[in-house]
Amino acid sequence: MNVAIIPARGGSKRILRKNLRSFCNKPIIAWSIEAALNSAQFDKVIVSTDDDEIAQFAIEKGADVPFVRPAELSDDHAITRDVVNHALTWLAENEQPAEYCCVLYATAPFVTSNDLASAFAQLKSSKRDFCFAATSFPFPIQRAFYFTPQGDIEMFDKKQMKTRSQDLQEAYHDAGQFYWGKADAFLKNLPMYSQHASAFLMPRYRVQDIDTEEDWETAELLFSAIQSRGM
């Protein structure tokens, strides 16, 4: 059995009721539910939530909400892996064990059904345990700097001060959108950023964290532009 797990707790301090807030004319979680359902990759699309309103909306959109997420997995300190493992354990004990699982964030409107299908195909062909969405940094990370307590500028790696940007190794980061994997690999807590995983590369214009009001506005502008161009 393949299962999609969409974590969506009710509390959110930086953006209140974030998972149900309207994003380009529909609650943001709707985009993730629709992408999962339309991908035709899952026997079940489960929303893991502690919130009655989110649960009701998810069911109306065609997702399953077979349990209420425990309170200890619903606060600001909850770890995604623990939430996923709870859902996988619940399925194994109450319905049917999953073989493959895809963790899809509720605030990932840029993810398409084709992304999910292609990443699953990559997971199987790679013979690894995980495949997660990633993208490249827009600027060489070797040139990054920080501010000291005195307000001075210091480079993280001073040896790269005079290295040409085209000679620096390109760097990538987790897109924070979805994570495919073998169910037993999640339950064994195998590390994601390791030889156990492959990265499904996405273009930078379809990767945006949505944690602040500025993030939200930027994401809507990007999303609207993508839709207007039919990309």
Coordinates of N, CA and C in Angstrom, one line a residue:
M1 N 0.8 -1.2 0.0 CA 0.0 0.0 0.0 C 0.9 1.3 0.0
N2 N 0.5 2.2 -0.8 CA 1.2 3.5 -0.8 C 0.3 4.5 -0.1
V3 N 0.8 5.3 0.7 CA 0.0 6.3 1.5 C 0.7 7.6 1.5
A4 N -0.1 8.7 1.3 CA 0.4 10.0 1.5 C 0.0 10.5 2.8
I5 N 0.9 11.1 3.6 CA 0.6 11.6 4.9 C 0.8 13.2 4.8
I6 N -0.3 13.9 5.1 CA -0.2 15.4 5.1 C -0.3 15.8 6.6
P7 N 0.8 16.2 7.2 CA 0.7 16.8 8.6 C 0.0 18.2 8.6
A8 N -1.0 18.4 9.4 CA -1.7 19.7 9.4 C -2.3 19.9 10.8
R9 N -1.5 20.4 11.7 CA -2.0 20.7 13.0 C -2.7 22.0 13.0
G10 N -3.6 22.2 14.0 CA -4.4 23.4 14.0 C -3.7 24.7 14.5
G11 N -2.7 24.5 15.4 CA -2.0 25.7 15.9 C -0.9 26.2 15.0
S12 N -0.7 27.5 14.9 CA 0.3 28.1 14.2 C 0.5 29.5 14.7
K13 N 1.7 29.8 15.2 CA 1.9 31.1 15.9 C 2.3 32.2 14.9
R14 N 3.1 31.9 13.9 CA 3.5 33.0 13.0 C 2.5 33.3 12.0
I15 N 1.7 32.4 11.5 CA 0.6 32.6 10.6 C -0.6 31.9 11.1
L16 N -1.5 32.6 11.7 CA -2.6 31.9 12.4 C -3.5 31.2 11.4
R17 N -3.9 29.9 11.9 CA -4.7 29.0 11.1 C -4.2 28.9 9.7
K18 N -2.9 28.8 9.6 CA -2.2 28.7 8.3 C -2.7 27.7 7.3
N19 N -3.0 26.5 7.8 CA -3.3 25.4 6.9 C -4.7 25.5 6.3
L20 N -5.5 26.4 6.8 CA -6.8 26.6 6.2 C -6.9 28.0 5.6
R21 N -5.9 28.8 5.7 CA -5.9 30.2 5.1 C -6.0 30.1 3.6
S22 N -6.7 31.0 3.0 CA -6.9 31.0 1.6 C -5.6 31.4 0.9
F23 N -5.2 30.6 -0.1 CA -4.0 30.8 -0.9 C -4.4 30.7 -2.4
C24 N -4.4 31.8 -3.0 CA -4.9 31.9 -4.4 C -6.2 31.2 -4.6
N25 N -7.2 31.7 -3.7 CA -8.6 31.4 -3.8 C -9.0 30.0 -3.3
K26 N -8.2 29.3 -2.6 CA -8.6 28.1 -1.9 C -7.7 27.9 -0.7
P27 N -8.3 27.2 0.4 CA -7.4 26.9 1.5 C -6.1 26.2 1.1
I28 N -5.0 26.6 1.6 CA -3.7 26.2 1.1 C -3.6 24.7 1.2
I29 N -4.2 24.0 2.2 CA -4.0 22.6 2.3 C -4.7 21.9 1.1
A30 N -5.7 22.5 0.5 CA -6.4 21.9 -0.6 C -5.5 21.6 -1.8
W31 N -4.5 22.5 -2.0 CA -3.6 22.3 -3.1 C -2.8 20.9 -2.9
S32 N -2.4 20.7 -1.7 CA -1.6 19.4 -1.4 C -2.5 18.2 -1.5
I33 N -3.7 18.3 -1.0 CA -4.7 17.2 -1.1 C -5.0 16.9 -2.6
E34 N -5.2 17.9 -3.4 CA -5.5 17.7 -4.8 C -4.3 17.1 -5.5
A35 N -3.1 17.6 -5.2 CA -1.9 17.0 -5.9 C -1.8 15.5 -5.6
A36 N -2.0 15.2 -4.3 CA -1.8 13.8 -4.0 C -2.9 12.9 -4.6
L37 N -4.2 13.3 -4.6 CA -5.2 12.6 -5.2 C -5.1 12.4 -6.7
N38 N -4.7 13.5 -7.3 CA -4.6 13.5 -8.8 C -3.4 12.8 -9.3
S39 N -2.4 12.5 -8.4 CA -1.2 11.8 -8.9 C -1.4 10.3 -9.2
A40 N -2.5 9.8 -8.6 CA -2.8 8.3 -8.8 C -1.7 7.4 -8.3
Q41 N -1.0 7.9 -7.3 CA 0.1 7.1 -6.7 C -0.3 6.5 -5.4
F42 N -1.4 6.8 -4.8 CA -1.7 6.5 -3.4 C -3.0 5.7 -3.3
D43 N -2.9 4.7 -2.4 CA -4.1 4.0 -2.0 C -4.9 4.8 -0.9
K44 N -4.2 5.6 -0.2 CA -4.8 6.4 0.8 C -4.1 7.8 0.9
V45 N -4.8 8.8 1.0 CA -4.3 10.2 1.3 C -4.8 10.6 2.7
I46 N -3.9 10.6 3.6 CA -4.3 10.8 5.0 C -3.8 12.2 5.5
V47 N -4.7 12.9 6.2 CA -4.4 14.1 6.8 C -4.2 13.8 8.3
S48 N -3.1 14.1 8.9 CA -2.8 13.9 10.3 C -3.0 15.2 11.0
T49 N -4.1 15.3 11.8 CA -4.4 16.6 12.4 C -5.1 16.4 13.8
D50 N -5.0 17.5 14.6 CA -5.6 17.5 15.9 C -6.8 18.5 15.9
D51 N -7.1 19.0 14.7 CA -8.1 20.1 14.5 C -9.4 19.6 13.8
D52 N -10.5 19.8 14.4 CA -11.8 19.4 13.9 C -12.1 20.1 12.5
E53 N -11.8 21.3 12.4 CA -12.1 22.1 11.2 C -11.3 21.6 10.0
I54 N -10.0 21.4 10.3 CA -9.1 20.9 9.3 C -9.5 19.5 8.9
A55 N -9.9 18.6 9.8 CA -10.4 17.3 9.6 C -11.6 17.3 8.7
Q56 N -12.6 18.1 9.0 CA -13.8 18.2 8.2 C -13.5 18.6 6.8
F57 N -12.7 19.6 6.6 CA -12.3 20.1 5.3 C -11.6 19.0 4.5
A58 N -10.7 18.3 5.1 CA -9.9 17.3 4.4 C -10.8 16.2 3.9
I59 N -11.8 15.8 4.7 CA -12.7 14.8 4.3 C -13.5 15.2 3.2
E60 N -14.0 16.5 3.2 CA -14.8 17.0 2.1 C -14.0 17.1 0.8
K61 N -12.7 17.2 0.9 CA -11.8 17.2 -0.3 C -11.4 15.8 -0.8
G62 N -11.8 14.8 -0.1 CA -11.6 13.5 -0.5 C -10.4 12.7 0.2
A63 N -9.8 13.4 1.2 CA -8.8 12.7 2.0 C -9.4 11.9 3.1
D64 N -8.6 11.1 3.8 CA -9.0 10.3 4.9 C -8.4 10.9 6.2
V65 N -9.2 10.9 7.2 CA -8.8 11.4 8.6 C -9.2 10.3 9.5
P66 N -8.4 9.2 9.6 CA -8.9 8.0 10.4 C -8.6 8.1 11.8
F67 N -7.8 9.1 12.3 CA -7.5 9.2 13.7 C -7.3 10.7 14.0
V68 N -7.3 11.0 15.3 CA -7.0 12.4 15.8 C -5.5 12.3 16.3
R69 N -4.8 13.3 15.8 CA -3.3 13.3 16.2 C -3.2 13.6 17.7
P70 N -2.4 12.8 18.4 CA -2.3 13.0 19.8 C -1.7 14.4 20.2
A71 N -2.1 14.9 21.3 CA -1.7 16.3 21.7 C -0.2 16.4 21.8
E72 N 0.5 15.3 22.2 CA 1.9 15.4 22.4 C 2.6 15.5 21.1
L73 N 1.9 15.3 20.0 CA 2.5 15.4 18.6 C 1.9 16.6 17.9
S74 N 1.3 17.5 18.6 CA 0.6 18.7 18.0 C 1.0 20.0 18.5
D75 N 2.1 20.1 19.3 CA 2.6 21.4 19.7 C 3.7 21.9 18.9
D76 N 4.3 23.0 19.3 CA 5.3 23.7 18.5 C 6.6 22.9 18.4
H77 N 6.7 21.9 19.3 CA 8.0 21.1 19.3 C 7.8 19.7 18.6
A78 N 6.7 19.5 18.0 CA 6.4 18.2 17.4 C 7.4 18.1 16.2
I79 N 7.9 16.9 16.0 CA 8.9 16.6 14.9 C 8.1 15.8 13.8
T80 N 8.3 16.2 12.6 CA 7.6 15.6 11.5 C 7.8 14.1 11.5
R81 N 9.0 13.6 11.7 CA 9.2 12.1 11.6 C 8.4 11.4 12.7
D82 N 8.2 12.0 13.9 CA 7.4 11.4 14.9 C 5.9 11.4 14.4
V83 N 5.5 12.4 13.8 CA 4.1 12.5 13.3 C 3.8 11.4 12.2
V84 N 4.8 11.3 11.3 CA 4.7 10.3 10.3 C 4.7 8.9 10.8
N85 N 5.6 8.6 11.8 CA 5.7 7.3 12.3 C 4.5 6.9 13.1
H86 N 3.9 7.9 13.8 CA 2.6 7.7 14.4 C 1.5 7.2 13.5
A87 N 1.4 7.9 12.3 CA 0.5 7.5 11.3 C 0.7 6.1 10.7
L88 N 2.0 5.8 10.4 CA 2.4 4.5 9.9 C 2.1 3.4 10.9
T89 N 2.4 3.7 12.1 CA 2.1 2.7 13.2 C 0.6 2.4 13.3
W90 N -0.1 3.5 13.3 CA -1.6 3.4 13.4 C -2.2 2.6 12.3
L91 N -1.7 2.8 11.1 CA -2.2 2.0 9.9 C -1.8 0.6 10.1
A92 N -0.6 0.3 10.5 CA -0.2 -1.1 10.6 C -1.0 -1.9 11.7
E93 N -1.4 -1.1 12.7 CA -2.1 -1.8 13.9 C -3.6 -1.8 13.6
N94 N -4.2 -0.9 12.8 CA -5.6 -0.8 12.7 C -6.2 -1.1 11.3
E95 N -5.3 -1.0 10.3 CA -5.8 -1.2 8.9 C -4.9 -2.2 8.1
Q96 N -3.9 -1.6 7.5 CA -3.0 -2.3 6.6 C -1.6 -1.6 6.7
P97 N -0.5 -2.4 6.8 CA 0.8 -1.7 6.8 C 1.1 -1.1 5.4
A98 N 1.7 0.1 5.4 CA 2.1 0.7 4.2 C 3.4 0.2 3.7
E99 N 3.6 0.2 2.4 CA 4.9 -0.2 1.9 C 5.8 1.0 1.6
Y100 N 5.1 2.0 0.9 CA 5.7 3.3 0.6 C 4.9 4.4 1.2
C101 N 5.6 5.5 1.6 CA 4.9 6.6 2.2 C 5.5 7.9 1.6
C102 N 4.6 8.9 1.4 CA 5.0 10.2 1.0 C 4.5 11.2 1.9
V103 N 5.4 11.9 2.6 CA 5.1 13.0 3.5 C 5.0 14.3 2.7
L104 N 3.8 14.8 2.6 CA 3.5 16.0 1.8 C 3.0 17.1 2.7
Y105 N 3.8 18.3 2.8 CA 3.4 19.3 3.7 C 2.1 20.0 3.2
A106 N 1.3 20.5 4.2 CA 0.0 21.1 3.9 C 0.2 22.5 3.2
T107 N 1.4 23.1 3.4 CA 1.7 24.4 2.8 C 2.7 24.2 1.7
A108 N 2.4 23.3 0.7 CA 3.3 23.1 -0.4 C 2.5 23.2 -1.7
P109 N 1.9 24.4 -2.0 CA 1.0 24.5 -3.2 C 1.8 24.4 -4.5
F110 N 3.1 24.5 -4.5 CA 3.9 24.4 -5.8 C 4.1 22.9 -6.2
V111 N 3.8 22.0 -5.4 CA 4.0 20.6 -5.7 C 2.8 20.2 -6.6
T112 N 3.2 19.5 -7.7 CA 2.2 19.0 -8.7 C 2.1 17.5 -8.6
S113 N 1.0 17.0 -9.2 CA 0.8 15.5 -9.2 C 1.9 14.9 -10.0
N114 N 2.4 15.5 -11.0 CA 3.5 15.0 -11.8 C 4.8 14.9 -11.0
D115 N 5.0 15.9 -10.1 CA 6.2 15.9 -9.2 C 6.1 14.6 -8.4
L116 N 5.0 14.3 -7.8 CA 4.9 13.2 -6.9 C 5.1 11.9 -7.6
A117 N 4.5 11.8 -8.8 CA 4.7 10.6 -9.6 C 6.1 10.4 -10.1
S118 N 6.7 11.5 -10.5 CA 8.1 11.4 -11.0 C 9.1 11.1 -9.9
A119 N 8.9 11.7 -8.7 CA 9.7 11.4 -7.6 C 9.6 9.9 -7.1
F120 N 8.4 9.4 -7.2 CA 8.2 8.0 -6.8 C 8.9 7.1 -7.7
A121 N 8.9 7.4 -9.0 CA 9.6 6.6 -10.0 C 11.1 6.7 -9.8
Q122 N 11.6 7.9 -9.4 CA 13.0 8.0 -9.1 C 13.4 7.3 -7.9
L123 N 12.5 7.2 -6.9 CA 12.8 6.5 -5.6 C 13.0 5.0 -6.0
K124 N 12.1 4.4 -6.8 CA 12.2 3.0 -7.1 C 13.4 2.7 -7.9
S125 N 13.7 3.6 -8.9 CA 14.8 3.3 -9.8 C 16.2 3.5 -9.1
S126 N 16.2 4.3 -8.1 CA 17.4 4.6 -7.4 C 17.8 3.5 -6.4
K127 N 16.8 2.7 -6.0 CA 17.0 1.6 -5.1 C 17.5 2.1 -3.7
R128 N 17.1 3.4 -3.4 CA 17.5 4.0 -2.1 C 16.2 4.0 -1.3
D129 N 16.3 4.5 0.0 CA 15.2 4.4 0.9 C 14.3 5.7 0.8
F130 N 14.8 6.8 0.4 CA 14.1 8.0 0.4 C 14.3 8.8 -0.9
C131 N 13.4 9.7 -1.3 CA 13.6 10.6 -2.4 C 12.8 11.9 -1.9
F132 N 13.5 13.0 -1.8 CA 12.9 14.2 -1.3 C 13.1 15.4 -2.3
A133 N 12.2 16.3 -2.2 CA 12.3 17.5 -3.1 C 13.4 18.4 -2.6
A134 N 14.2 18.9 -3.6 CA 15.3 19.8 -3.3 C 15.5 20.8 -4.5
T135 N 16.3 21.8 -4.2 CA 16.6 22.8 -5.2 C 18.0 23.4 -5.0
S136 N 18.5 24.1 -5.9 CA 19.8 24.7 -5.7 C 19.8 26.1 -5.1
F137 N 20.8 26.5 -4.4 CA 20.9 27.8 -3.9 C 21.2 28.8 -5.0
P138 N 20.6 30.0 -4.9 CA 20.7 30.9 -6.1 C 22.1 31.7 -6.1
F139 N 22.8 31.5 -5.0 CA 24.1 32.2 -4.9 C 25.1 31.3 -4.2
P140 N 26.4 31.3 -4.5 CA 27.4 30.4 -3.9 C 27.4 30.5 -2.4
I141 N 27.1 29.4 -1.7 CA 27.1 29.5 -0.2 C 28.4 29.7 0.4
Q142 N 29.5 29.4 -0.4 CA 30.8 29.6 0.1 C 31.2 31.1 0.3
R143 N 30.3 32.0 -0.3 CA 30.5 33.5 -0.1 C 29.6 34.0 1.0
A144 N 29.0 33.2 1.8 CA 28.1 33.7 2.8 C 28.9 34.3 3.9
F145 N 28.2 35.3 4.6 CA 28.9 36.0 5.7 C 27.9 36.1 6.8
Y146 N 28.3 36.5 8.0 CA 27.5 36.7 9.1 C 27.9 38.0 9.9
F147 N 27.1 38.4 10.8 CA 27.4 39.6 11.6 C 27.9 39.1 13.0
T148 N 29.0 39.6 13.5 CA 29.4 39.3 14.8 C 28.6 40.1 15.9
P149 N 28.7 39.8 17.1 CA 28.0 40.6 18.2 C 28.3 42.1 18.1
Q150 N 29.4 42.4 17.6 CA 29.8 43.8 17.5 C 29.3 44.5 16.2
G151 N 28.7 43.7 15.4 CA 28.1 44.2 14.1 C 29.1 44.2 12.9
D152 N 30.2 43.5 13.1 CA 31.2 43.4 12.1 C 30.8 42.3 11.1
I153 N 31.3 42.3 9.9 CA 31.0 41.3 8.9 C 32.2 40.3 8.8
E154 N 31.8 39.0 8.9 CA 32.8 37.9 8.8 C 32.3 36.9 7.8
M155 N 33.2 36.4 7.0 CA 32.9 35.3 6.1 C 32.9 34.0 6.8
F156 N 32.0 33.1 6.4 CA 32.0 31.8 7.0 C 33.3 31.0 6.6
D157 N 33.7 31.3 5.3 CA 34.9 30.6 4.8 C 35.8 31.6 4.1
K158 N 36.7 32.2 4.8 CA 37.6 33.3 4.3 C 38.5 32.8 3.2
K159 N 38.7 31.5 3.1 CA 39.6 30.9 2.0 C 39.0 31.1 0.6
Q160 N 37.6 31.3 0.6 CA 36.9 31.5 -0.7 C 36.8 32.9 -1.1
M161 N 37.4 33.9 -0.4 CA 37.3 35.3 -0.7 C 37.6 35.6 -2.2
K162 N 38.6 35.0 -2.7 CA 39.0 35.4 -4.1 C 38.7 34.3 -5.1
T163 N 38.0 33.3 -4.7 CA 37.7 32.2 -5.7 C 36.6 32.7 -6.6
R164 N 36.7 32.5 -7.9 CA 35.7 32.9 -8.8 C 34.4 32.1 -8.6
S165 N 33.3 32.7 -8.7 CA 32.0 32.1 -8.4 C 31.8 30.8 -9.3
Q166 N 32.3 30.9 -10.5 CA 32.1 29.7 -11.4 C 33.0 28.5 -11.0
D167 N 33.9 28.8 -10.2 CA 34.8 27.7 -9.7 C 34.3 27.1 -8.4
L168 N 33.3 27.6 -7.8 CA 32.8 27.1 -6.5 C 31.8 26.0 -6.8
Q169 N 31.8 25.0 -5.9 CA 30.8 23.9 -6.1 C 29.4 24.3 -5.8
E170 N 28.5 23.9 -6.7 CA 27.1 24.3 -6.6 C 26.5 23.5 -5.3
A171 N 25.7 24.2 -4.6 CA 25.1 23.6 -3.4 C 23.6 23.6 -3.5
Y172 N 23.0 22.6 -2.8 CA 21.5 22.4 -2.9 C 21.0 22.4 -1.4
H173 N 19.6 22.5 -1.4 CA 19.0 22.4 -0.1 C 17.6 21.8 -0.2
D174 N 17.1 21.2 0.9 CA 15.8 20.6 1.0 C 14.8 21.7 0.6
A175 N 13.9 21.3 -0.3 CA 12.8 22.3 -0.7 C 11.7 22.4 0.4
G176 N 11.7 21.5 1.3 CA 10.6 21.5 2.4 C 9.2 21.3 1.8
Q177 N 9.1 20.4 0.9 CA 7.8 20.2 0.3 C 7.3 18.7 0.4
F178 N 8.1 17.8 0.0 CA 7.6 16.4 0.2 C 8.8 15.4 0.3
Y179 N 8.5 14.2 0.9 CA 9.5 13.2 1.2 C 8.9 11.9 0.9
W180 N 9.3 11.2 -0.2 CA 9.0 9.9 -0.4 C 9.9 8.9 0.3
G181 N 9.4 7.8 0.7 CA 10.3 6.8 1.3 C 9.6 5.5 1.6
K182 N 10.4 4.5 1.8 CA 9.9 3.2 2.3 C 9.4 3.3 3.7
A183 N 8.2 2.8 4.0 CA 7.6 2.9 5.3 C 8.6 2.4 6.4
D184 N 9.2 1.3 6.1 CA 10.1 0.8 7.2 C 11.3 1.6 7.4
A185 N 11.7 2.4 6.4 CA 12.9 3.3 6.5 C 12.5 4.5 7.4
F186 N 11.2 5.0 7.3 CA 10.8 6.0 8.2 C 10.7 5.5 9.6
L187 N 10.1 4.3 9.8 CA 10.0 3.7 11.1 C 11.3 3.3 11.8
K188 N 12.3 3.0 11.0 CA 13.6 2.7 11.5 C 14.4 4.0 11.8
N189 N 13.8 5.2 11.4 CA 14.5 6.5 11.6 C 15.8 6.6 10.9
L190 N 15.9 6.0 9.7 CA 17.1 6.2 8.9 C 17.2 7.7 8.5
P191 N 18.4 8.2 8.5 CA 18.6 9.6 8.2 C 18.3 9.9 6.7
M192 N 17.6 11.1 6.6 CA 17.2 11.5 5.2 C 18.4 12.0 4.4
Y193 N 19.2 12.9 5.0 CA 20.3 13.5 4.2 C 21.5 12.7 4.3
S194 N 21.5 11.6 3.5 CA 22.6 10.6 3.6 C 22.6 9.8 2.3
Q195 N 23.4 8.7 2.4 CA 23.4 7.8 1.3 C 22.1 7.0 1.1
H196 N 21.2 7.2 2.1 CA 19.9 6.5 2.0 C 18.9 7.2 1.0
A197 N 19.3 8.4 0.6 CA 18.3 9.2 -0.2 C 18.8 9.7 -1.5
S198 N 17.9 10.0 -2.4 CA 18.2 10.8 -3.6 C 17.4 12.0 -3.6
A199 N 17.8 13.0 -4.3 CA 17.1 14.3 -4.3 C 16.4 14.5 -5.6
F200 N 15.1 14.9 -5.5 CA 14.3 15.2 -6.7 C 14.4 16.7 -6.9
L201 N 15.1 17.1 -7.9 CA 15.4 18.5 -8.1 C 14.3 19.3 -8.7
M202 N 13.9 20.4 -8.1 CA 12.8 21.3 -8.6 C 13.4 22.6 -8.9
P203 N 12.8 23.4 -9.9 CA 13.3 24.7 -10.2 C 13.1 25.7 -9.0
R204 N 14.0 26.6 -8.9 CA 13.9 27.5 -7.7 C 12.6 28.3 -7.7
Y205 N 12.1 28.6 -8.8 CA 10.8 29.4 -8.9 C 9.6 28.7 -8.3
R206 N 9.8 27.4 -8.1 CA 8.7 26.6 -7.5 C 9.0 26.1 -6.1
V207 N 9.9 26.8 -5.4 CA 10.3 26.5 -4.1 C 10.2 27.8 -3.2
Q208 N 9.4 27.8 -2.2 CA 9.3 28.9 -1.3 C 8.8 28.5 0.1
D209 N 9.6 28.7 1.1 CA 9.1 28.5 2.4 C 7.9 29.5 2.7
I210 N 7.0 29.0 3.5 CA 5.8 29.8 3.8 C 5.7 29.8 5.3
D211 N 6.5 30.6 6.0 CA 6.5 30.6 7.5 C 6.1 32.0 8.0
T212 N 6.2 33.1 7.2 CA 5.9 34.4 7.6 C 5.0 35.1 6.7
E213 N 4.4 36.3 7.0 CA 3.5 37.0 6.1 C 4.3 37.4 4.8
E214 N 5.5 37.7 4.9 CA 6.3 38.1 3.7 C 6.4 36.8 2.8
D215 N 6.7 35.7 3.5 CA 6.8 34.4 2.7 C 5.5 34.2 1.9
W216 N 4.4 34.4 2.7 CA 3.1 34.1 2.1 C 2.8 35.0 0.9
E217 N 3.1 36.3 1.0 CA 2.9 37.2 -0.1 C 3.8 36.8 -1.3
T218 N 5.0 36.5 -1.0 CA 6.0 36.1 -2.1 C 5.5 34.8 -2.8
A219 N 5.0 33.9 -2.0 CA 4.5 32.6 -2.6 C 3.3 32.8 -3.5
E220 N 2.4 33.7 -3.1 CA 1.2 33.9 -3.9 C 1.6 34.6 -5.2
L221 N 2.5 35.6 -5.1 CA 3.0 36.2 -6.4 C 3.6 35.2 -7.3
L222 N 4.5 34.4 -6.8 CA 5.1 33.4 -7.6 C 4.1 32.4 -8.2
F223 N 3.2 31.9 -7.4 CA 2.2 31.0 -7.8 C 1.3 31.5 -8.9
S224 N 0.9 32.8 -8.7 CA 0.0 33.5 -9.7 C 0.7 33.6 -11.0
A225 N 2.0 34.0 -10.9 CA 2.8 34.1 -12.2 C 2.9 32.8 -12.9
I226 N 3.1 31.7 -12.2 CA 3.3 30.4 -12.8 C 2.0 30.0 -13.4
Q227 N 0.9 30.2 -12.7 CA -0.4 29.8 -13.3 C -0.8 30.7 -14.5
S228 N -0.5 31.9 -14.5 CA -0.8 32.8 -15.7 C 0.0 32.4 -16.9
R229 N 1.2 31.8 -16.7 CA 2.0 31.4 -17.8 C 1.8 29.9 -18.2
G230 N 0.9 29.2 -17.4 CA 0.6 27.8 -17.7 C 1.8 26.9 -17.5
M231 N 2.7 27.3 -16.5 CA 3.9 26.5 -16.3 C 3.7 25.4 -15.3

